[in-house]
mmCIF file with all atom_site columns, C-alpha atoms in Angstrom:
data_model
loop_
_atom_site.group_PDB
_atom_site.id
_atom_site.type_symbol
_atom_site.label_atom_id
_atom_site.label_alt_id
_atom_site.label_comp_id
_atom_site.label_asym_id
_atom_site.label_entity_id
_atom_site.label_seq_id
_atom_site.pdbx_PDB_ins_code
_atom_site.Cartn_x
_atom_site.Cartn_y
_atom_site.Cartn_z
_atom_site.occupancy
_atom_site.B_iso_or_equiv
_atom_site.pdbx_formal_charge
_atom_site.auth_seq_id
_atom_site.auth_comp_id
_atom_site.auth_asym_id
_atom_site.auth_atom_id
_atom_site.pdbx_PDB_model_num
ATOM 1   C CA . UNK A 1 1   ? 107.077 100.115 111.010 1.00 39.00 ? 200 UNK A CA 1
ATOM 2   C CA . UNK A 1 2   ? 109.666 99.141  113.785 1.00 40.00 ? 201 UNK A CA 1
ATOM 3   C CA . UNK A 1 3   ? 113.456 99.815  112.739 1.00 38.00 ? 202 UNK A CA 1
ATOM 4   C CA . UNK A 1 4   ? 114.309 96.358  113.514 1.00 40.00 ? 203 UNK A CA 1
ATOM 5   C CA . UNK A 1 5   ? 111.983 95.090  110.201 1.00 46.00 ? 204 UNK A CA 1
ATOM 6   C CA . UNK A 1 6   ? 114.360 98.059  108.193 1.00 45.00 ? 205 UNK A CA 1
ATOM 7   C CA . UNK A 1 7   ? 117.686 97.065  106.353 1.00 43.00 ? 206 UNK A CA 1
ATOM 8   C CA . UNK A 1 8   ? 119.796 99.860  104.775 1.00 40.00 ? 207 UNK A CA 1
ATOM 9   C CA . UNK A 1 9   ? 121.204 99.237  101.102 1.00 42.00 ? 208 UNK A CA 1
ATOM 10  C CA . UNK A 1 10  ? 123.656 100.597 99.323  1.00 40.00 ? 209 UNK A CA 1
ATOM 11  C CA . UNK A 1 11  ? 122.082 103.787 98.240  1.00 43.00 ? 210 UNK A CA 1
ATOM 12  C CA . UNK A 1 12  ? 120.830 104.856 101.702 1.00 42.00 ? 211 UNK A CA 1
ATOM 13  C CA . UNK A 1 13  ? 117.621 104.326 101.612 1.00 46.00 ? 212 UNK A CA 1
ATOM 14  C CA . UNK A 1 14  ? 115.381 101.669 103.606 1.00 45.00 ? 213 UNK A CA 1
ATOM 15  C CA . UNK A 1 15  ? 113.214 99.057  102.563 1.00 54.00 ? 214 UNK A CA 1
ATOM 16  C CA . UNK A 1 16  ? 111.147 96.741  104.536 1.00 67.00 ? 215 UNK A CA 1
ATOM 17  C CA . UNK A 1 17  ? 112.179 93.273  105.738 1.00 71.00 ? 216 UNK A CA 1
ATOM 18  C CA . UNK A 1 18  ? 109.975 89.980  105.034 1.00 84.00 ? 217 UNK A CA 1
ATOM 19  C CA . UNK A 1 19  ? 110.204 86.590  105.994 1.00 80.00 ? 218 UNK A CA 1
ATOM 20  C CA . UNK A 1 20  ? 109.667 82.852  103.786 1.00 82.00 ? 219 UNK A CA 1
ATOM 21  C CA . UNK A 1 21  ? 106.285 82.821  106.281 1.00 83.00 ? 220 UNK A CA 1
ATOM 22  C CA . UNK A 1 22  ? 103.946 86.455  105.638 1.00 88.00 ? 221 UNK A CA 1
ATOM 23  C CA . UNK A 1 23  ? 105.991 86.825  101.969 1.00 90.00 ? 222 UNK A CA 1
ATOM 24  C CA . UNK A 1 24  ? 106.291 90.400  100.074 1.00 92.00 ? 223 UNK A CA 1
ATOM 25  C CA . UNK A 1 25  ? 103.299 92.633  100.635 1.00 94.00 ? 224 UNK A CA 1
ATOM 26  C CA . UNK A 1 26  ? 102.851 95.524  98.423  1.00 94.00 ? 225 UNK A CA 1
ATOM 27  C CA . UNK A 1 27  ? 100.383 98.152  98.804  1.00 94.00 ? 226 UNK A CA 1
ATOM 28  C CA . UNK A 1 28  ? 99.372  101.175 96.276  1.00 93.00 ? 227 UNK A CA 1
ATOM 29  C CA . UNK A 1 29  ? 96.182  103.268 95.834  1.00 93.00 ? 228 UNK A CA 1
ATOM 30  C CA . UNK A 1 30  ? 95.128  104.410 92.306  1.00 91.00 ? 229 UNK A CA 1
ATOM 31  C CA . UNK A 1 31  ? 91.905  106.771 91.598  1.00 90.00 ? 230 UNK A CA 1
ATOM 32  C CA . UNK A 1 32  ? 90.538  105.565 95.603  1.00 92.00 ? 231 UNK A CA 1
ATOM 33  C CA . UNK A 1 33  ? 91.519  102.185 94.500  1.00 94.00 ? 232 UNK A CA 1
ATOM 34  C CA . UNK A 1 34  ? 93.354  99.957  96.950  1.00 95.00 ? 233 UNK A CA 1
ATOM 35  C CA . UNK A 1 35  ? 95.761  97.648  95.048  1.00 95.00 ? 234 UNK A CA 1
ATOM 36  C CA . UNK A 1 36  ? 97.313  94.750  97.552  1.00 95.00 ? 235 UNK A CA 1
ATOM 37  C CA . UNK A 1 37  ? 100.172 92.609  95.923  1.00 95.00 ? 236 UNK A CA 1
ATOM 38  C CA . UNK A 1 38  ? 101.011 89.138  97.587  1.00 94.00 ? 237 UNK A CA 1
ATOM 39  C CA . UNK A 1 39  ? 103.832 87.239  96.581  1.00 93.00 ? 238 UNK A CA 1
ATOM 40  C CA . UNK A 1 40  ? 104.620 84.171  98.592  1.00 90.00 ? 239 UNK A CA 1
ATOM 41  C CA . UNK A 1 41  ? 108.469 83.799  99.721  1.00 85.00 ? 240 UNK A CA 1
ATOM 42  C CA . UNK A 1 42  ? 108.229 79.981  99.182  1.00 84.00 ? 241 UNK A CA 1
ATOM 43  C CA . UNK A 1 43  ? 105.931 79.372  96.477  1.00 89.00 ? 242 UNK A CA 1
ATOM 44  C CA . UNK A 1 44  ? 105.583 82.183  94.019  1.00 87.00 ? 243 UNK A CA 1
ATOM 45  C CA . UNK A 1 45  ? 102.569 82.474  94.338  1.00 93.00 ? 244 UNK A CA 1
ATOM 46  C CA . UNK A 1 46  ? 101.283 85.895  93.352  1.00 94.00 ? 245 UNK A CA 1
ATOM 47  C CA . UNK A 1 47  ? 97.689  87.400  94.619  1.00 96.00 ? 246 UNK A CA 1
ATOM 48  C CA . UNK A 1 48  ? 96.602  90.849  93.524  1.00 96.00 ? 247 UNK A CA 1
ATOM 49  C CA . UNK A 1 49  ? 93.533  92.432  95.088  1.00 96.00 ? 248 UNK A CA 1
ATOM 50  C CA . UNK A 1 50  ? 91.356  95.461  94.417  1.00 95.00 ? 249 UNK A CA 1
ATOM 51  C CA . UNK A 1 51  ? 89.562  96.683  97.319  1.00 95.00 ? 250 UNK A CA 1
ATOM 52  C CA . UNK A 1 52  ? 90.232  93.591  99.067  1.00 94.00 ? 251 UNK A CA 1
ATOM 53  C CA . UNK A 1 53  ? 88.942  91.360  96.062  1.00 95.00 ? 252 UNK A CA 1
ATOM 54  C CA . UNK A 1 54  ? 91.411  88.610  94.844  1.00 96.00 ? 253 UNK A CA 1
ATOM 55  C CA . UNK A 1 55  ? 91.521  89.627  91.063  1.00 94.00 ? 254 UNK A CA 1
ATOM 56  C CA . UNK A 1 56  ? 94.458  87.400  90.009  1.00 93.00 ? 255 UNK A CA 1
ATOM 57  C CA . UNK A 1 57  ? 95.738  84.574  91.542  1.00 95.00 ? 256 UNK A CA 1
ATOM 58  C CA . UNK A 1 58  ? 99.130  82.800  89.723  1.00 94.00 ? 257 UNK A CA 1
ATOM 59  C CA . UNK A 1 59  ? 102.189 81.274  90.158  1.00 92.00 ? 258 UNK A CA 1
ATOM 60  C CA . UNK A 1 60  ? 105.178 82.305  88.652  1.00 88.00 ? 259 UNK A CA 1
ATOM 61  C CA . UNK A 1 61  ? 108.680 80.989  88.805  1.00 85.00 ? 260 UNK A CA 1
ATOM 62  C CA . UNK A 1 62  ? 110.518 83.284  86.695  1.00 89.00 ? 261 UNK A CA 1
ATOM 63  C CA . UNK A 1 63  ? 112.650 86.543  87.773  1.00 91.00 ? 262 UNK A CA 1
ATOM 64  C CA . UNK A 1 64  ? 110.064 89.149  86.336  1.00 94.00 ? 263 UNK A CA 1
ATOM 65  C CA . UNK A 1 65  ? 105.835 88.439  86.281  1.00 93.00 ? 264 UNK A CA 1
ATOM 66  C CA . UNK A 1 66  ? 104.207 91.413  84.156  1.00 95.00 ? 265 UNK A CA 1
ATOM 67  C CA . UNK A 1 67  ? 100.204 91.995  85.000  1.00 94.00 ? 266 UNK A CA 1
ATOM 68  C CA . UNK A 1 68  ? 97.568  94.219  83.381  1.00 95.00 ? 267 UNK A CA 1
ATOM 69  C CA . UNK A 1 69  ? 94.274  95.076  84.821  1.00 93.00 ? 268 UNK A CA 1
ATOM 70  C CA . UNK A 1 70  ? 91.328  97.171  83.823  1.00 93.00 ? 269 UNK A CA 1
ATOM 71  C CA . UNK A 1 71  ? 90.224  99.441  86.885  1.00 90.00 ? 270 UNK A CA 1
ATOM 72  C CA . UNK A 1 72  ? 87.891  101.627 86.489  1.00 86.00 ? 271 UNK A CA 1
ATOM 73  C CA . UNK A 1 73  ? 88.903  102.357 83.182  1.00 90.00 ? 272 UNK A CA 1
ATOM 74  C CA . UNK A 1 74  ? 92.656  102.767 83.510  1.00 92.00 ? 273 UNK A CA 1
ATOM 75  C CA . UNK A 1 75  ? 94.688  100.365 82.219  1.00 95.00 ? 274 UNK A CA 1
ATOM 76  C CA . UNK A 1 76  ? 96.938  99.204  85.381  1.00 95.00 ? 275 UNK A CA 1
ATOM 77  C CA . UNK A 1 77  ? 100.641 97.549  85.143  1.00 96.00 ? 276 UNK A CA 1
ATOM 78  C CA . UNK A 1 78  ? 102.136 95.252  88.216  1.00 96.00 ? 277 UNK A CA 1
ATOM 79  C CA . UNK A 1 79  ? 105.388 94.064  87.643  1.00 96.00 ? 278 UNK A CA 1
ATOM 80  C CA . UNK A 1 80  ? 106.879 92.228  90.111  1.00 95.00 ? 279 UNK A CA 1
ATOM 81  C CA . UNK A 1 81  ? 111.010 91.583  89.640  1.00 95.00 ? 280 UNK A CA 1
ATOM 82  C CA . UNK A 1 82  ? 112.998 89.781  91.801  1.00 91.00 ? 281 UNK A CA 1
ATOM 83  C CA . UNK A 1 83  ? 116.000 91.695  91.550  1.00 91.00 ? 282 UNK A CA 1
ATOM 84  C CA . UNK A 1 84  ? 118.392 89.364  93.942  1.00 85.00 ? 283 UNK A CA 1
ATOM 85  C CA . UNK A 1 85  ? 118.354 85.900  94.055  1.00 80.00 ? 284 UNK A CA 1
ATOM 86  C CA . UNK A 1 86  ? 120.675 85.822  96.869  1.00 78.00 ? 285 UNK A CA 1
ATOM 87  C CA . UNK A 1 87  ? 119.451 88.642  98.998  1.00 81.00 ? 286 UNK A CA 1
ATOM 88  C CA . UNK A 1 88  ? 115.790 87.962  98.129  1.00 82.00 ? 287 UNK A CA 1
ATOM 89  C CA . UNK A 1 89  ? 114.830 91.703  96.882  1.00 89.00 ? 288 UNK A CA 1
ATOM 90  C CA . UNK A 1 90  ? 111.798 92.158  95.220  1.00 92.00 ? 289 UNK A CA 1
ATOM 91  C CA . UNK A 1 91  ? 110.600 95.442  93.490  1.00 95.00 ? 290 UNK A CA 1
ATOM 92  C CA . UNK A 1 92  ? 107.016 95.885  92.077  1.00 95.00 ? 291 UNK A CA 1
ATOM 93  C CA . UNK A 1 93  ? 106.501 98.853  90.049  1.00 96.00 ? 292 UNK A CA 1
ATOM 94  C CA . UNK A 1 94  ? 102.867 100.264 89.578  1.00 96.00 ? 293 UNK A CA 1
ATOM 95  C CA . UNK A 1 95  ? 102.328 101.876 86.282  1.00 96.00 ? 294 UNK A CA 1
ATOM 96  C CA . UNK A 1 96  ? 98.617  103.641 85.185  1.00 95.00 ? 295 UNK A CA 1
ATOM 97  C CA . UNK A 1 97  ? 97.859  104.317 81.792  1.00 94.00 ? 296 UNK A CA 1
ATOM 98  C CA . UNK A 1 98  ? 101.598 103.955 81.014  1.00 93.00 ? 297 UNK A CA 1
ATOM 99  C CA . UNK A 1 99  ? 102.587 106.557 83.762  1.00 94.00 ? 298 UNK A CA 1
ATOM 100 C CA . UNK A 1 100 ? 104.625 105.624 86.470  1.00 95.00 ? 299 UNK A CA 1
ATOM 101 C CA . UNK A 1 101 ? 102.962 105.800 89.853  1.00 94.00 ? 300 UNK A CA 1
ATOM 102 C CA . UNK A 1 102 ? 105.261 104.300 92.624  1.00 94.00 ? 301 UNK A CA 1
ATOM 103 C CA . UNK A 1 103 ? 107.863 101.503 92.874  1.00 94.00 ? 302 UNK A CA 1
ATOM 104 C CA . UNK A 1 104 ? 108.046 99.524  95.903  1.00 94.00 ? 303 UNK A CA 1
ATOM 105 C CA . UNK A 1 105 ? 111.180 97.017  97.424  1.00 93.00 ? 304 UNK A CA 1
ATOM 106 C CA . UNK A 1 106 ? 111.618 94.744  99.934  1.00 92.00 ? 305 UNK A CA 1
ATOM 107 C CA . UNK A 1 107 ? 114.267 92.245  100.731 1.00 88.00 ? 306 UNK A CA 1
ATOM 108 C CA . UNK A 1 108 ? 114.165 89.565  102.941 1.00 84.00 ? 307 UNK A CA 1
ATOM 109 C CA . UNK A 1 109 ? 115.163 89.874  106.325 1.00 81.00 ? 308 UNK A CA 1
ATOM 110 C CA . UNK A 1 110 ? 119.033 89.026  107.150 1.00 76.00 ? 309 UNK A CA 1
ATOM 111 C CA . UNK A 1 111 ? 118.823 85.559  108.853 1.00 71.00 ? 310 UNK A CA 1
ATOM 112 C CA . UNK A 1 112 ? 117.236 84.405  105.325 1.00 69.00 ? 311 UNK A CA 1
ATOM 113 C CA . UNK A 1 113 ? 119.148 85.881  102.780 1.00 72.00 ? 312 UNK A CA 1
ATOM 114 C CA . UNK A 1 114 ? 122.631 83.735  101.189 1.00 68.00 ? 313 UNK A CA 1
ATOM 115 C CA . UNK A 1 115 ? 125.792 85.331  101.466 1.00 71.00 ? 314 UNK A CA 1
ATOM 116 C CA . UNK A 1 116 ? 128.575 85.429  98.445  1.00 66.00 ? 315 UNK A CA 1
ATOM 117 C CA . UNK A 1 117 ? 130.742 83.415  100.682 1.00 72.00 ? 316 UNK A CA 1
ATOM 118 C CA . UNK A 1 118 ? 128.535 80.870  101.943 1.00 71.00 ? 317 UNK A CA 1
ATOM 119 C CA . UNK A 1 119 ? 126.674 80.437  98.360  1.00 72.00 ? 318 UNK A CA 1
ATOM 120 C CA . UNK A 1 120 ? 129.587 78.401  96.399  1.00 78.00 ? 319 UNK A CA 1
ATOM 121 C CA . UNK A 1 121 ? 130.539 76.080  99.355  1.00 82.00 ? 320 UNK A CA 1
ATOM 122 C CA . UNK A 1 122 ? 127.109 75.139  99.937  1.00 78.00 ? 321 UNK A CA 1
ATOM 123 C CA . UNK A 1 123 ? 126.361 74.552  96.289  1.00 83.00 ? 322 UNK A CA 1
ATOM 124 C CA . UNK A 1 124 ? 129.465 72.673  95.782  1.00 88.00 ? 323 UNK A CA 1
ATOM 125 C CA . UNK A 1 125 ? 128.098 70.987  98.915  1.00 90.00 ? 324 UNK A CA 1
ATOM 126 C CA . UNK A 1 126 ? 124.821 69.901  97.942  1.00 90.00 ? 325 UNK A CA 1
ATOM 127 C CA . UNK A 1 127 ? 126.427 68.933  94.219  1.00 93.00 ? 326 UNK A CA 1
ATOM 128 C CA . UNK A 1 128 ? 128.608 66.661  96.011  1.00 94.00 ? 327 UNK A CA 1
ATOM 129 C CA . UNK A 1 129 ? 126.190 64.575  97.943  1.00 95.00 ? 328 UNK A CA 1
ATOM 130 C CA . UNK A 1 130 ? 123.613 64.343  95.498  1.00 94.00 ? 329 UNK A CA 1
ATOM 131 C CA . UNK A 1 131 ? 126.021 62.983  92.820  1.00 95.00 ? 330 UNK A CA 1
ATOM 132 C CA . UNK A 1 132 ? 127.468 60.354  96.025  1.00 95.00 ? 331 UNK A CA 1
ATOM 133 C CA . UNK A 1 133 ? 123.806 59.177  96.709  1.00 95.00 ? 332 UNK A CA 1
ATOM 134 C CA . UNK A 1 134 ? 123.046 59.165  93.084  1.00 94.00 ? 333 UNK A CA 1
ATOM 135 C CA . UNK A 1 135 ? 126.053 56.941  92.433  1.00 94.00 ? 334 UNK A CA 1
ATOM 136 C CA . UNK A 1 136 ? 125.327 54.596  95.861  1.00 93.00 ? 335 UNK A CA 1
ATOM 137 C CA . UNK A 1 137 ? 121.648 54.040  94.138  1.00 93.00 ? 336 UNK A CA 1
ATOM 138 C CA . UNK A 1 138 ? 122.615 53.463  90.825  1.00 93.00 ? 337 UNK A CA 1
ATOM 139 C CA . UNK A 1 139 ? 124.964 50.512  91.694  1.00 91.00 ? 338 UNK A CA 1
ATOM 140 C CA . UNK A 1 140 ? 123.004 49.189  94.148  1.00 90.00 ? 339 UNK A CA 1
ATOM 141 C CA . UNK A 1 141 ? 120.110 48.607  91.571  1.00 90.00 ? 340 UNK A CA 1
ATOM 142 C CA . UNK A 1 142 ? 122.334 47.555  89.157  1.00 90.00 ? 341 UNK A CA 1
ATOM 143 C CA . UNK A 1 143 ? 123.748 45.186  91.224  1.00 88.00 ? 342 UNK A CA 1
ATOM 144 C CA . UNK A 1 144 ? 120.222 43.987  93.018  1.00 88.00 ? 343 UNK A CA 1
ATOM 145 C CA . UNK A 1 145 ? 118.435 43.895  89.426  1.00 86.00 ? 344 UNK A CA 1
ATOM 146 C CA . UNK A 1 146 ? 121.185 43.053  86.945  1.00 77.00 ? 345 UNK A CA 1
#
């Protein structure tokens, strides 16, 4: 993978950068068994496949998505935790018959991710001209209607 897809966090070690367009792609092998994890950036849309063979297909909007599988008769954990809302890291942990077998992370790349500084003003922002347009349409209906 080229260093320029890399970002260093805190801890020193590196984890893969992803954009809103490919999303998070996680990869782990279990008994010759090749586990693919898609989660879409934009949607939350989560695909896993087995030997390239979509198994489960869901959306899920919430911070942690929990699935089990039956593979080859091992009982198979993917969780899947988005563990910053403003950087975009994800980690998905692979666990096998309640045995931890590899956790993976990747964050979004740095053009994509919301900064501490920027976050407040732009919510305050956005807060400020929805509550202006919602105001503008509510009296002009009232006043058109009433």
């Amino acid at each position: 993978m080229n260093n320029e897809h890399m970002q260093t966090d805190m801890s020193g070690t590196t984890t893969p950068e992803v954009g809103y367009r490919k999303g998070y792609h996680f990869y782990c092998t279990i008994d010759e068994h090749h586990i693919h994890v898609h989660c879409s950036a934009l949607s939350g849309k989560e695909n896993i496949y087995v030997n390239n063979e979509l198994i489960v297909s869901q959306r899920s909007l919430r911070r942690k998505s929990c699935q089990t599988l039956n593979i080859a008769n091992r009982v198979v954990e993917i969780e899947i935790t988005m563990a910053n809302l403003l950087t975009g890291k994800v980690h998905c942990t692979f666990i096998a018959d309640g045995t931890h077998v590899a956790t993976q992370k990747q964050v979004l790349k740095k053009r994509y991710q919301l900064k501490d500084k920027t976050f407040l003003p732009w919510l305050l922002l956005c807060g400020l001209i929805g509550g202006v347009i919602g105001y503008i349409s509510v009296d002009m209906i009232t006043t058109l209607f009433l």
